[in-house]
Tab-separated table of C-alpha atoms in Angstrom:
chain	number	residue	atom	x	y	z
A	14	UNK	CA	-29.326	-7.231	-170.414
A	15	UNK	CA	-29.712	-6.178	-166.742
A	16	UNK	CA	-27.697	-3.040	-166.024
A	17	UNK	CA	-25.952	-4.344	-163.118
A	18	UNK	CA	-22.591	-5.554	-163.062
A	19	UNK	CA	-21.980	-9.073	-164.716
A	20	UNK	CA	-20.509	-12.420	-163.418
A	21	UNK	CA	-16.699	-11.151	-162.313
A	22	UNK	CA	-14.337	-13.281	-164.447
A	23	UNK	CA	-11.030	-14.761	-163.549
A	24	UNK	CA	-8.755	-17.490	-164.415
A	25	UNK	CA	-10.670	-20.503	-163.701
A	26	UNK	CA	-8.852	-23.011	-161.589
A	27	UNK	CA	-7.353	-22.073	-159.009
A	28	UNK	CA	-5.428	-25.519	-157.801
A	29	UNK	CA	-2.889	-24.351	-160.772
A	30	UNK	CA	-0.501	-22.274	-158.480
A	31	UNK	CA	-0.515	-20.947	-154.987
A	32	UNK	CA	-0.712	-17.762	-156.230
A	33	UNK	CA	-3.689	-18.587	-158.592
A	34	UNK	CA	-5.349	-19.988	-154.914
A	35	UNK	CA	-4.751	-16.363	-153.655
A	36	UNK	CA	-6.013	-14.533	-156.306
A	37	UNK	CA	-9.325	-16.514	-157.334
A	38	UNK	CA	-11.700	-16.120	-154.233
A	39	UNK	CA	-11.240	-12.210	-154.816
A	40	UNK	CA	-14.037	-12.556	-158.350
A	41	UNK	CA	-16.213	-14.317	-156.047
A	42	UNK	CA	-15.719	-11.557	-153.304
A	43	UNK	CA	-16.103	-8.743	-155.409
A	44	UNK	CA	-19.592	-10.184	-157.332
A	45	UNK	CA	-20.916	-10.161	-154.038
A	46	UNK	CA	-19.852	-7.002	-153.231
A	47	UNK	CA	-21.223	-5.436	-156.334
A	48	UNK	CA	-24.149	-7.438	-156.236
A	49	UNK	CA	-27.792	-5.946	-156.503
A	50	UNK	CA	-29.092	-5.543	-152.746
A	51	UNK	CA	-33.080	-5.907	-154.236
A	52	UNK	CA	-35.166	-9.315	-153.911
A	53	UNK	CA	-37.210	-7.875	-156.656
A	54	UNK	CA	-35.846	-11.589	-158.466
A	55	UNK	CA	-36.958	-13.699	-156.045
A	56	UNK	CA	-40.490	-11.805	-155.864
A	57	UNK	CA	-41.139	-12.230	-159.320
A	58	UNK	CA	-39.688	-16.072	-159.368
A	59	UNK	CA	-39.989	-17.455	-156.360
A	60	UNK	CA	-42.979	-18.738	-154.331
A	61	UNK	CA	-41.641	-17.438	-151.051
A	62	UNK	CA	-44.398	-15.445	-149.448
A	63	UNK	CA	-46.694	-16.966	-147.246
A	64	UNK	CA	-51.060	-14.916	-146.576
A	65	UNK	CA	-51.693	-11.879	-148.178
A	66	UNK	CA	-48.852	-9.286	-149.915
A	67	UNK	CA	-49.217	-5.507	-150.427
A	68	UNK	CA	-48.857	-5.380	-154.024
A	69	UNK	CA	-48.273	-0.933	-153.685
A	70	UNK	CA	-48.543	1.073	-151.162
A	71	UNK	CA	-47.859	0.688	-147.662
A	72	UNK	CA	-43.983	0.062	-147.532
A	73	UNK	CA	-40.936	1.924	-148.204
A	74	UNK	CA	-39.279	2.557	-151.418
A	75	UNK	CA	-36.362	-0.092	-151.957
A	76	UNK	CA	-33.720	1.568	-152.874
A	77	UNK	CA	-30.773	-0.322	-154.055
A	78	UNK	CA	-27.443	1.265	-151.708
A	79	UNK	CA	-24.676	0.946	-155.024
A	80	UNK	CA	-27.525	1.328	-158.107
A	81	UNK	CA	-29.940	3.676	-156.776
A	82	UNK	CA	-33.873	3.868	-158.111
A	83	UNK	CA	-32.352	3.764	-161.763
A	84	UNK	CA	-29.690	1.334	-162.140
A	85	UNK	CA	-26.484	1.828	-164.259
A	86	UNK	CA	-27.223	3.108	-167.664
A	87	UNK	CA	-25.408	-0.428	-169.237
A	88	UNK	CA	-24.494	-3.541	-167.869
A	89	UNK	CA	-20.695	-3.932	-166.577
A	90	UNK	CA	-18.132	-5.979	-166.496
A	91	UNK	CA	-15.027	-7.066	-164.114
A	92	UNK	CA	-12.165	-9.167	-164.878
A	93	UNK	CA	-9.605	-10.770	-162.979
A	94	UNK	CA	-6.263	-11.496	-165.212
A	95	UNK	CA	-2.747	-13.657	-163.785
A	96	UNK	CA	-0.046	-12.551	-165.575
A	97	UNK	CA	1.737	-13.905	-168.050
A	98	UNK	CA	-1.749	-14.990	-169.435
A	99	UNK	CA	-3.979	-12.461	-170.346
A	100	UNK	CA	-6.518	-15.260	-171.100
A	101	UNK	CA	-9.542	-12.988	-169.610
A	102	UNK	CA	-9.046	-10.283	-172.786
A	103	UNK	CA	-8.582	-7.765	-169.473
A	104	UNK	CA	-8.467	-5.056	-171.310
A	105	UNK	CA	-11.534	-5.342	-173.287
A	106	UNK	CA	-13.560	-4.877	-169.892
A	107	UNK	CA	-14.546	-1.782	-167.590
A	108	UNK	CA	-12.682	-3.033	-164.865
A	109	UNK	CA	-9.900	-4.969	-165.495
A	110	UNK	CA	-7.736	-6.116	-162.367
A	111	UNK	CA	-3.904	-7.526	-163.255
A	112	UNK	CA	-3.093	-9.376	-160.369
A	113	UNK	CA	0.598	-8.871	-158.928
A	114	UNK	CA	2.904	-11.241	-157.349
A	115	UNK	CA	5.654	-10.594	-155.082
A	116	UNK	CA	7.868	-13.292	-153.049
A	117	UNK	CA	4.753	-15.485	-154.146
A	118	UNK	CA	1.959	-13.879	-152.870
A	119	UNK	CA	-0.416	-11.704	-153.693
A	120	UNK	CA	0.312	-7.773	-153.446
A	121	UNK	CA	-2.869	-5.782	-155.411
A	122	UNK	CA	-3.625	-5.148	-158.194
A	123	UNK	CA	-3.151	-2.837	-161.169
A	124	UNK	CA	-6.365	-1.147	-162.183
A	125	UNK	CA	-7.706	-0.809	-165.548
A	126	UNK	CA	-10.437	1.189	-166.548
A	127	UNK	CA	-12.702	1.751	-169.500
A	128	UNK	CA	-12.319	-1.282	-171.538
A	129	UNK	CA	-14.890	-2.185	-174.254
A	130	UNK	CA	-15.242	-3.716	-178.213
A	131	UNK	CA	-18.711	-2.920	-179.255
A	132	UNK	CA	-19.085	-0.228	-181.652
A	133	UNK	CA	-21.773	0.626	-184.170
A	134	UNK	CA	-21.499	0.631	-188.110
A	135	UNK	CA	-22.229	4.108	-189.481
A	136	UNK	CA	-21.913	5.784	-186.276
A	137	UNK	CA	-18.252	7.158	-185.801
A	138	UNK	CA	-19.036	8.706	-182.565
A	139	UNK	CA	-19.039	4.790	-181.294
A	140	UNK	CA	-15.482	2.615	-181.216
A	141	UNK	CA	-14.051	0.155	-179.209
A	142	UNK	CA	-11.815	1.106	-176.652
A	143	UNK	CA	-9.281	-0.965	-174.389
A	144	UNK	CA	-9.368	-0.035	-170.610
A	145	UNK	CA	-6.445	2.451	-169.645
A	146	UNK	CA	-4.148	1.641	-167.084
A	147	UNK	CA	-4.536	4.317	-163.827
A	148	UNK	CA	-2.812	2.584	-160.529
A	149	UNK	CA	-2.363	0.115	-158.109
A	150	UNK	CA	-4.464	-1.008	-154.917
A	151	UNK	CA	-3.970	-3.197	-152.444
A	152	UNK	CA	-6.393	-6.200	-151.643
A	153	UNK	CA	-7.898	-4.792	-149.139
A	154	UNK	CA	-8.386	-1.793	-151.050
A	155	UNK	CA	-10.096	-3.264	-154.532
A	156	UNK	CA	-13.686	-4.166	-153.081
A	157	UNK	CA	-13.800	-0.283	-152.738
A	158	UNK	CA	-12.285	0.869	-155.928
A	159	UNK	CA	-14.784	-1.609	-157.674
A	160	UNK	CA	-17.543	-0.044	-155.864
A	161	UNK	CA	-16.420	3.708	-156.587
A	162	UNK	CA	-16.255	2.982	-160.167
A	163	UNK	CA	-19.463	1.179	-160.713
A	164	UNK	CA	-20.800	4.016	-158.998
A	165	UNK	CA	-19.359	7.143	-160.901
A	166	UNK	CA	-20.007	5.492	-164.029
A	167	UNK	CA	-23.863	5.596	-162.137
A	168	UNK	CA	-24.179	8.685	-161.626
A	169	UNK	CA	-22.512	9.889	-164.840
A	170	UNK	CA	-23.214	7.508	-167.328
A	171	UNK	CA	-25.013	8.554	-170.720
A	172	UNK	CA	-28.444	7.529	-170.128
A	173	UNK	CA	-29.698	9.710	-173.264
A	174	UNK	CA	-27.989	8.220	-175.805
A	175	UNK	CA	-27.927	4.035	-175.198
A	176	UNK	CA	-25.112	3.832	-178.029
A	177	UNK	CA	-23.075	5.884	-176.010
A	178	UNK	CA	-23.958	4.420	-172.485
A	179	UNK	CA	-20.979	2.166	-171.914
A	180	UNK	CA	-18.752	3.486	-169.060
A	181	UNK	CA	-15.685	3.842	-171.894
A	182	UNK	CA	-17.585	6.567	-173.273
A	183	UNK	CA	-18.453	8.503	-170.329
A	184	UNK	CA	-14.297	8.066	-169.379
A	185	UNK	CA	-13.635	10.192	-172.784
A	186	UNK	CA	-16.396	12.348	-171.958
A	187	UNK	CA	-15.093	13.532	-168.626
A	188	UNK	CA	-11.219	12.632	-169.498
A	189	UNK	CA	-9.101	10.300	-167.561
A	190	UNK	CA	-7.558	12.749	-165.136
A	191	UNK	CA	-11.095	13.829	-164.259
A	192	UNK	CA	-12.139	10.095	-163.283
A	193	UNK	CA	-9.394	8.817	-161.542
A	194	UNK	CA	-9.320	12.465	-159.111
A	195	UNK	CA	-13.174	11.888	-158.928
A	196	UNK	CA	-12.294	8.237	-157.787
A	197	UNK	CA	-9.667	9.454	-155.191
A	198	UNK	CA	-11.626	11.842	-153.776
A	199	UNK	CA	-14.808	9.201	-152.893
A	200	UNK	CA	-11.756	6.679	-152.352
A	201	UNK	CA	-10.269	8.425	-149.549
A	202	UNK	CA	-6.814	7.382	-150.935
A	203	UNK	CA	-4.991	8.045	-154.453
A	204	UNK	CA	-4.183	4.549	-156.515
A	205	UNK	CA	-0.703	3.646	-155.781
A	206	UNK	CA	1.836	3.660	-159.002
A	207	UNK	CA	1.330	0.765	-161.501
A	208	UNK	CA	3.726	-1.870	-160.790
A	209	UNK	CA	5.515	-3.704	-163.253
A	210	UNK	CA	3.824	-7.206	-165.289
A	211	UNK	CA	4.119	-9.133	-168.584
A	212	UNK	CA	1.426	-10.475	-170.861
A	213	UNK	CA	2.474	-13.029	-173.281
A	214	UNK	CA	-0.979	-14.343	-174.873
A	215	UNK	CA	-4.319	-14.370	-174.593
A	216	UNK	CA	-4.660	-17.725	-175.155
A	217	UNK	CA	-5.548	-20.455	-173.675
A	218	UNK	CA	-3.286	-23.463	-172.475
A	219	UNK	CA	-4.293	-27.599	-174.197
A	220	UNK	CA	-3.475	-30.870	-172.307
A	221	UNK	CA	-2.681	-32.051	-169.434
A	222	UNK	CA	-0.925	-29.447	-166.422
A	223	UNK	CA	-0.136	-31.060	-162.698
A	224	UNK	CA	-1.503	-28.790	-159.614
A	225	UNK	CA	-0.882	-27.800	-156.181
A	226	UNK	CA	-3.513	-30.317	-154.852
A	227	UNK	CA	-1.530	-32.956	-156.066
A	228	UNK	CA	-4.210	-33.919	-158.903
A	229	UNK	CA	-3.971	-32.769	-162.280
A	230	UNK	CA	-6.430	-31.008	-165.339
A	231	UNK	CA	-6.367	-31.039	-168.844
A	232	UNK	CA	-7.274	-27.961	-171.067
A	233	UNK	CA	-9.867	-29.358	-173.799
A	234	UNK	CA	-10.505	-27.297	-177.222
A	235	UNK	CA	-14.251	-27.018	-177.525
A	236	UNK	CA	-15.232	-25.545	-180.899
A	237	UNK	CA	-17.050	-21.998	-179.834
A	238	UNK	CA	-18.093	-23.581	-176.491
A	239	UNK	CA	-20.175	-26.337	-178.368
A	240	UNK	CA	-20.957	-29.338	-175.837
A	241	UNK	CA	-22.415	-31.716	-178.265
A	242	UNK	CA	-22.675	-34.623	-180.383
A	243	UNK	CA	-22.612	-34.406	-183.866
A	244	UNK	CA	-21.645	-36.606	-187.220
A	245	UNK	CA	-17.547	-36.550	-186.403
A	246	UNK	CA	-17.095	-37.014	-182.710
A	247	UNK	CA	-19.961	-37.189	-179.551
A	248	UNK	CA	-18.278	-35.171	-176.717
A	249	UNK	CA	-21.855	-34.398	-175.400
A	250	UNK	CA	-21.758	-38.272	-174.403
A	251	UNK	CA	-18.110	-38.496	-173.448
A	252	UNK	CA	-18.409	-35.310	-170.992
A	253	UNK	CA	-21.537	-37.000	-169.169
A	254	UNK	CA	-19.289	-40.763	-168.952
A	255	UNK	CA	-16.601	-38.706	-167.263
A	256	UNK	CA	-18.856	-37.053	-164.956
A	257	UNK	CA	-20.862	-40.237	-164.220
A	258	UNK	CA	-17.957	-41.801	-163.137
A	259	UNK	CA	-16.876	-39.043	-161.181
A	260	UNK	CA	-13.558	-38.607	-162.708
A	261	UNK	CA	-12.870	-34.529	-162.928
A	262	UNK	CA	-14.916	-31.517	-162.324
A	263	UNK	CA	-15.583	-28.865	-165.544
A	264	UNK	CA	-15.051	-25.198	-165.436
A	265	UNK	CA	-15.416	-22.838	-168.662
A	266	UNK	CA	-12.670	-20.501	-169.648
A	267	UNK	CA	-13.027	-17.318	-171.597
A	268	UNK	CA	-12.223	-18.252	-174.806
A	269	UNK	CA	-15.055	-21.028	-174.865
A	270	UNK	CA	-12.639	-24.401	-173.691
A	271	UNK	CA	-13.160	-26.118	-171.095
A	272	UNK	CA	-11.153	-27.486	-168.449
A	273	UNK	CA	-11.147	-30.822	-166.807
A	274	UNK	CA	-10.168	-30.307	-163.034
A	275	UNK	CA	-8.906	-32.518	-160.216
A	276	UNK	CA	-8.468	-35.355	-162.021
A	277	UNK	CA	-6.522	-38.405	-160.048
A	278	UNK	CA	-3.318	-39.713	-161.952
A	279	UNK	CA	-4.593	-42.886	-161.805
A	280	UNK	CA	-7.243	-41.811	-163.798
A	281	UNK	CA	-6.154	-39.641	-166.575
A	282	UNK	CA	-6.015	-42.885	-168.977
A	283	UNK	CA	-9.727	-43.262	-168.175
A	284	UNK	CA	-10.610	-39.814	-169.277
A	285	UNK	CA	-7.972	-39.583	-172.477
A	286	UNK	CA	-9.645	-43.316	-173.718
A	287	UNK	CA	-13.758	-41.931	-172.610
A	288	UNK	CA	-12.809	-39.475	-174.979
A	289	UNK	CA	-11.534	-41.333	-177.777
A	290	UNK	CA	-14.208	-43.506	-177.769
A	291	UNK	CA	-16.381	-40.904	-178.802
A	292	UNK	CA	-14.409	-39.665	-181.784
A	293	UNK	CA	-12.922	-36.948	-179.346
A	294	UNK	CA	-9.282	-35.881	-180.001
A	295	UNK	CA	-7.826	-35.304	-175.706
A	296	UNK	CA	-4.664	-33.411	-177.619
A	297	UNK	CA	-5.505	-30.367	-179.702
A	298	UNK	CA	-1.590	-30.743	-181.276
A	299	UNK	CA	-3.424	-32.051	-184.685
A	300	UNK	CA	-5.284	-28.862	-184.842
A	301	UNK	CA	-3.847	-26.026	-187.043
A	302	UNK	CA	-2.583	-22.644	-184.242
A	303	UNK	CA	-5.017	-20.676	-186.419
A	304	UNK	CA	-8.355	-23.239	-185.247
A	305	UNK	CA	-6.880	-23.534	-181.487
A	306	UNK	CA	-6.606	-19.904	-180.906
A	307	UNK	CA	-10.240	-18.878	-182.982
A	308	UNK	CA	-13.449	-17.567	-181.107
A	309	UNK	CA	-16.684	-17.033	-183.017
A	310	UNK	CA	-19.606	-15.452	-181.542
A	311	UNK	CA	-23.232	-17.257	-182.044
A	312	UNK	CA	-24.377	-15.002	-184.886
A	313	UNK	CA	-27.217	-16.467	-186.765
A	314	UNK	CA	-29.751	-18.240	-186.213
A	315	UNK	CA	-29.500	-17.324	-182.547
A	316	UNK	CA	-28.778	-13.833	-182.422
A	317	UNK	CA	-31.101	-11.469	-183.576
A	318	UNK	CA	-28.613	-9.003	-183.821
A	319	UNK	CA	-26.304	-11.019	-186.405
A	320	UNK	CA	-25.781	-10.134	-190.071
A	321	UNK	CA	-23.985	-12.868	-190.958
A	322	UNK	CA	-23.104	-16.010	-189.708
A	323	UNK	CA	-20.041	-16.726	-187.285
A	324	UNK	CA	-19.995	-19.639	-185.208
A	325	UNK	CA	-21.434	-21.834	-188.085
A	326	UNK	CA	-19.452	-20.667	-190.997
A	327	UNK	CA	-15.847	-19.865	-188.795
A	328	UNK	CA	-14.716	-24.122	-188.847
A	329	UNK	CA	-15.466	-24.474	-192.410
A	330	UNK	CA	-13.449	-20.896	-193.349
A	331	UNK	CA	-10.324	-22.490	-191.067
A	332	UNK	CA	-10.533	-25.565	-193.031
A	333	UNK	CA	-9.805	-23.166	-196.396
A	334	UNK	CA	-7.297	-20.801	-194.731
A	335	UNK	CA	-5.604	-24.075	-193.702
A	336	UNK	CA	-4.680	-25.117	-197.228
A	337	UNK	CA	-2.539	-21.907	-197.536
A	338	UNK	CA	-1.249	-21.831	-193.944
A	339	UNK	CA	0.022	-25.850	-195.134
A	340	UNK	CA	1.416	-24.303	-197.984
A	341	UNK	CA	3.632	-21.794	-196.251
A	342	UNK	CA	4.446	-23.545	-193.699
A	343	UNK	CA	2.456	-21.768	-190.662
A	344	UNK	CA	0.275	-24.427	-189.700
A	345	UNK	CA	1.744	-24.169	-186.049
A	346	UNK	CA	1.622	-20.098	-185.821
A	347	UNK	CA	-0.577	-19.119	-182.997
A	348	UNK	CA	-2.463	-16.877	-184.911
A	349	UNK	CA	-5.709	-15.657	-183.330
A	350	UNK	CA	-8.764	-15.050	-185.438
A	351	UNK	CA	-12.186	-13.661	-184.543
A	352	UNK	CA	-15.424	-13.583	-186.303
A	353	UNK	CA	-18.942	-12.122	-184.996
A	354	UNK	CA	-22.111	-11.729	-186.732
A	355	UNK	CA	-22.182	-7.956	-185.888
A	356	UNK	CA	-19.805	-4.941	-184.024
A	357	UNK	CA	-21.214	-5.892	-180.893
A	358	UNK	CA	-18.324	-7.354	-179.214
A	359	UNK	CA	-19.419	-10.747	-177.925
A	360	UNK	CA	-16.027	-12.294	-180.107
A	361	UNK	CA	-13.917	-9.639	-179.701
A	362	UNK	CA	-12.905	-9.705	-182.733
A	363	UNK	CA	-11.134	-5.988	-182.745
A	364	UNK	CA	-8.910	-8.170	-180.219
A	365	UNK	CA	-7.908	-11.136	-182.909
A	366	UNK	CA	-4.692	-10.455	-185.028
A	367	UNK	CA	-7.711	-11.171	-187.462
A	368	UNK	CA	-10.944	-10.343	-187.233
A	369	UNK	CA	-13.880	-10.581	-189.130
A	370	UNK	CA	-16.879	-8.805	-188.540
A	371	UNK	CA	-20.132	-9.141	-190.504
A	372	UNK	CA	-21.499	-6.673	-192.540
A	373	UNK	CA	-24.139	-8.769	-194.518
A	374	UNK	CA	-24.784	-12.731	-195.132
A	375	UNK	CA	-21.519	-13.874	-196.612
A	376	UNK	CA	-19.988	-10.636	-196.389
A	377	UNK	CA	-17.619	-9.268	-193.623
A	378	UNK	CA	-15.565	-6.115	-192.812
A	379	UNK	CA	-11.158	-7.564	-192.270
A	380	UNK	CA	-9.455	-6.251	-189.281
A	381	UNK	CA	-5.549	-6.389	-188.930
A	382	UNK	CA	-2.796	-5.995	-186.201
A	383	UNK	CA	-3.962	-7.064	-183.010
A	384	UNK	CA	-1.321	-7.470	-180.633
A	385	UNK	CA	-1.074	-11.821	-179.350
A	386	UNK	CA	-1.407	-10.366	-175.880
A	387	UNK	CA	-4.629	-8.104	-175.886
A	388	UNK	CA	-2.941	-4.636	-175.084
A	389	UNK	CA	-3.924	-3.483	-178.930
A	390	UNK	CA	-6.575	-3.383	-181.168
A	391	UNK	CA	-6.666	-4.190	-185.040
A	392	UNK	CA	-7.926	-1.660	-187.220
A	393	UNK	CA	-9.937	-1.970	-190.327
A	394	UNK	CA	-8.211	-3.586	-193.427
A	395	UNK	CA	-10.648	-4.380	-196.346
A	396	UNK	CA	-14.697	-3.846	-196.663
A	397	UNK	CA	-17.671	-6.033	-197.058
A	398	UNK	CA	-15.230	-8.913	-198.658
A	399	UNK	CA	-16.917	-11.951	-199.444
A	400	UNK	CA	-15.568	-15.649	-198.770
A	401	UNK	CA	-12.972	-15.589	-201.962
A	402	UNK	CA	-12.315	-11.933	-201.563
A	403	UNK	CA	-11.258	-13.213	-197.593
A	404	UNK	CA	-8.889	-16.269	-198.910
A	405	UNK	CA	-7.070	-14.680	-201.711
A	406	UNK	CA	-6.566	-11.412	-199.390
A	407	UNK	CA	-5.469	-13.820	-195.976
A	408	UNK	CA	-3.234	-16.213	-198.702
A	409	UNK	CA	-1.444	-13.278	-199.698
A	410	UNK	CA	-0.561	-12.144	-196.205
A	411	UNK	CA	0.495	-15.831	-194.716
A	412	UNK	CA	2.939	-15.971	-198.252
A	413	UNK	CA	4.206	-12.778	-197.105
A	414	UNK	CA	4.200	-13.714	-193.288
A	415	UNK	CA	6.191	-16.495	-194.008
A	416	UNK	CA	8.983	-14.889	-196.491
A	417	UNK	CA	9.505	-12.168	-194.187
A	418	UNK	CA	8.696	-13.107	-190.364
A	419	UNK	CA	11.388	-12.395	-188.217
A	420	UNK	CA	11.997	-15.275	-185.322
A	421	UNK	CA	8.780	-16.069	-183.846
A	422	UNK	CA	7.222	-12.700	-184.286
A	423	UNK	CA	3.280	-12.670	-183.917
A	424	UNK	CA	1.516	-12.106	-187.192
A	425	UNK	CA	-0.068	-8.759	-185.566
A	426	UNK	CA	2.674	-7.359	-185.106
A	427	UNK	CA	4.320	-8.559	-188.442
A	428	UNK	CA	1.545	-6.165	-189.972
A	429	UNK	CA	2.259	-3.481	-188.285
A	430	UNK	CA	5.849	-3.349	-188.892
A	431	UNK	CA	5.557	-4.116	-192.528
A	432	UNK	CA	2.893	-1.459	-192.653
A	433	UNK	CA	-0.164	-2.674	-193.762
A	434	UNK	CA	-1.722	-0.311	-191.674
A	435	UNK	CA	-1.301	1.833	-188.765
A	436	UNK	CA	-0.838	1.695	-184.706
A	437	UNK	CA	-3.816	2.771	-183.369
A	438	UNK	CA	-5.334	2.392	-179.642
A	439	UNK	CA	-8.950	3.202	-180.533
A	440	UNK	CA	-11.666	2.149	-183.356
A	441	UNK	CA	-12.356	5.799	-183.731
């Protein structure tokens, strides 16, 4: 994991609005702002120099102008989020950008800081921790604030103690107040007052959407980001028709679908019947709201962090919870469920209204309350359950879900208010 910052992330087509056009080339700007400056890379890869090379000696010290001789003690992360879709999990990163709109264009952005899921088991000194809120800046003023941040979290950053390394950590070391006067002072300019948004879901959207470019795209379910073929369906094969034949281009959203882009209208019946030639459903309507909205990290046998399985056990454990979500009547409810192999993060699954977080092979820690929108975290609910110890507990809460729901209200929430367990803002 290089300590640098990471690929900036953002919704990711941006022929779905004007405003969407506005606000996408600013992740692209602001990766190559916060870029590394060093062609260390291409020395070590790349077959670029020509006669003899000093190997030491001889030549100044590069020294990288935003990372310095030591880098950042972790690797960071930067997200770009269009309200009302919080579809980037913005808060679960160390800079999260909401992007504001007024009369249709782009104004700034509010600016979150200090985001981040990955905790460690049997060390209560580590949590997760969604980013806190602190101002406003203008487009022209964000490449800076990005840089600032990186850059305090640089030169004050844990670099004793790796657990404790992330950048949320060294915001509750110092405080809030401390960080953001810290950042006005190298800014030049306070943060402007945190203008006024809506997130509705962190999901993502199925099917097919028109676009500004007069083409259209279609959100596809992928299970966990799986491009494959397999016994039930070969979308491996259907993906590479479609691009043989030119029909659409493919970008990746955050919650592992993908999306078919600029697709002519004349052509969407040639994509919908590529697909179901291979055995692959176009419409994700037949799926249950509990499989469309699930994310499962690669866990074992990939991950050599894992202690129990996720992305190969999570379809078969839908298929059960199914059965009682049939029963009761919730086989629509967007409900949002997470499962890693460890506390790590890479599911977020302290961001699902469930979570499940492994513990030991067949055995996982149960996390309630999430909000549907990604402004709160579950908390822990049961211990090292196993997989009937998971049904019986999730059967009883979909019975009661059902009797006792109130309109359309999000199952998070529904826990909350029913009190199976408390509000709280951090895994402390």
């Amino acid at each position: 994991c290089g300590d640098v910052n990471r690929n900036v992330m953002c919704a990711p087509d941006p022929t779905l609005s004007r405003f969407h056009a506005d606000v996408f080339p600013w992740a692209q700007k602001i990766s190559d702002h916060l870029l590394p400056r060093s062609r260390a890379y291409h020395e070590i890869w790349l077959d670029e120099a020509q006669g003899k090379t000093l190997v030491a000696g001889g030549e100044a010290e590069e020294i990288e102008p935003l990372y310095g001789k030591h880098y950042l003690p972790r690797k960071f992360k930067v997200a770009i989020a269009i309200p009302p879709f919080n579809d980037m999990d913005i808060y679960a990163n160390d800079i999260g950008l909401i992007a504001i709109e007024e009369n249709g264009k782009l104004a700034g952005f509010n600016v979150a800081v200090g985001g981040g899921l990955g905790f460690t088991f049997g060390r209560d000194d580590t949590y997760a921790r969604l980013a806190s809120t602190i101002g406003f800046c203008t487009p022209e003023q964000v490449l800076d604030v990005c840089f600032h941040t990186v850059a305090i979290q640089r030169d004050y950053g844990n670099r004793q103690d790796r657990k404790l390394s992330c950048f949320k950590y060294t915001l509750d070391r110092f405080g809030l107040d401390w960080f953001t006067q810290e950042l006005h002072a190298r800014l030049g300019f306070a943060l402007g007052k945190v203008r006024a948004f809506e997130f509705e879901t962190t999901g993502d959207r199925f099917g097919w959407r028109s676009t500004t470019d007069g083409l259209w795209h279609m959100g596809l379910r992928l299970e966990y980001g799986r491009v494959l073929d397999n016994d039930t369906h070969r979308l491996k094969s259907a993906l590479r028709s479609i691009a043989e034949q030119n029909l659409c281009g493919f970008r990746m959203t955050g919650n592992q679908n993908l999306i078919l882009t600029g697709v002519r209208e004349d052509d969407i019946d040639t994509v919908e019947n590529t697909l179901q030639a291979h055995g692959y459903a176009a419409d994700a309507s037949h799926l249950s709201g509990l499989r469309r909205n699930s994310i499962a990290c690669v866990a074992l046998n990939t991950c050599p962090q894992a202690m129990a399985e996720a992305e190969r056990y999570l379809p078969d454990l839908i298929s059960k919870l199914d059965v009682s979500l049939d029963k009761y009547g919730l086989r629509d409810a967007d409900i949002k469920i997470r499962m890693t192999g460890c506390p790590n993060g890479c599911g977020r699954s302290v961001l699902g209204e469930i979570g499940l977080i492994g513990k030991s092979p067949g055995r996982y820690n149960l996390y309630l309350g999430a909000s549907s929108n990604g402004d709160r975290l579950n908390t822990l609910y049961r211990e090292n359950l196993d997989e009937a110890a998971i049904l019986n507990t999730l059967d009883g809460l979909f019975a009661d879900f059902a009797a006792k729901r109130i309109a359309s209200e999000p199952v998070g929430d529904f826990v909350i208010r029913q009190g199976y367990l408390h509000f709280v803002q951090n895994l402390r």
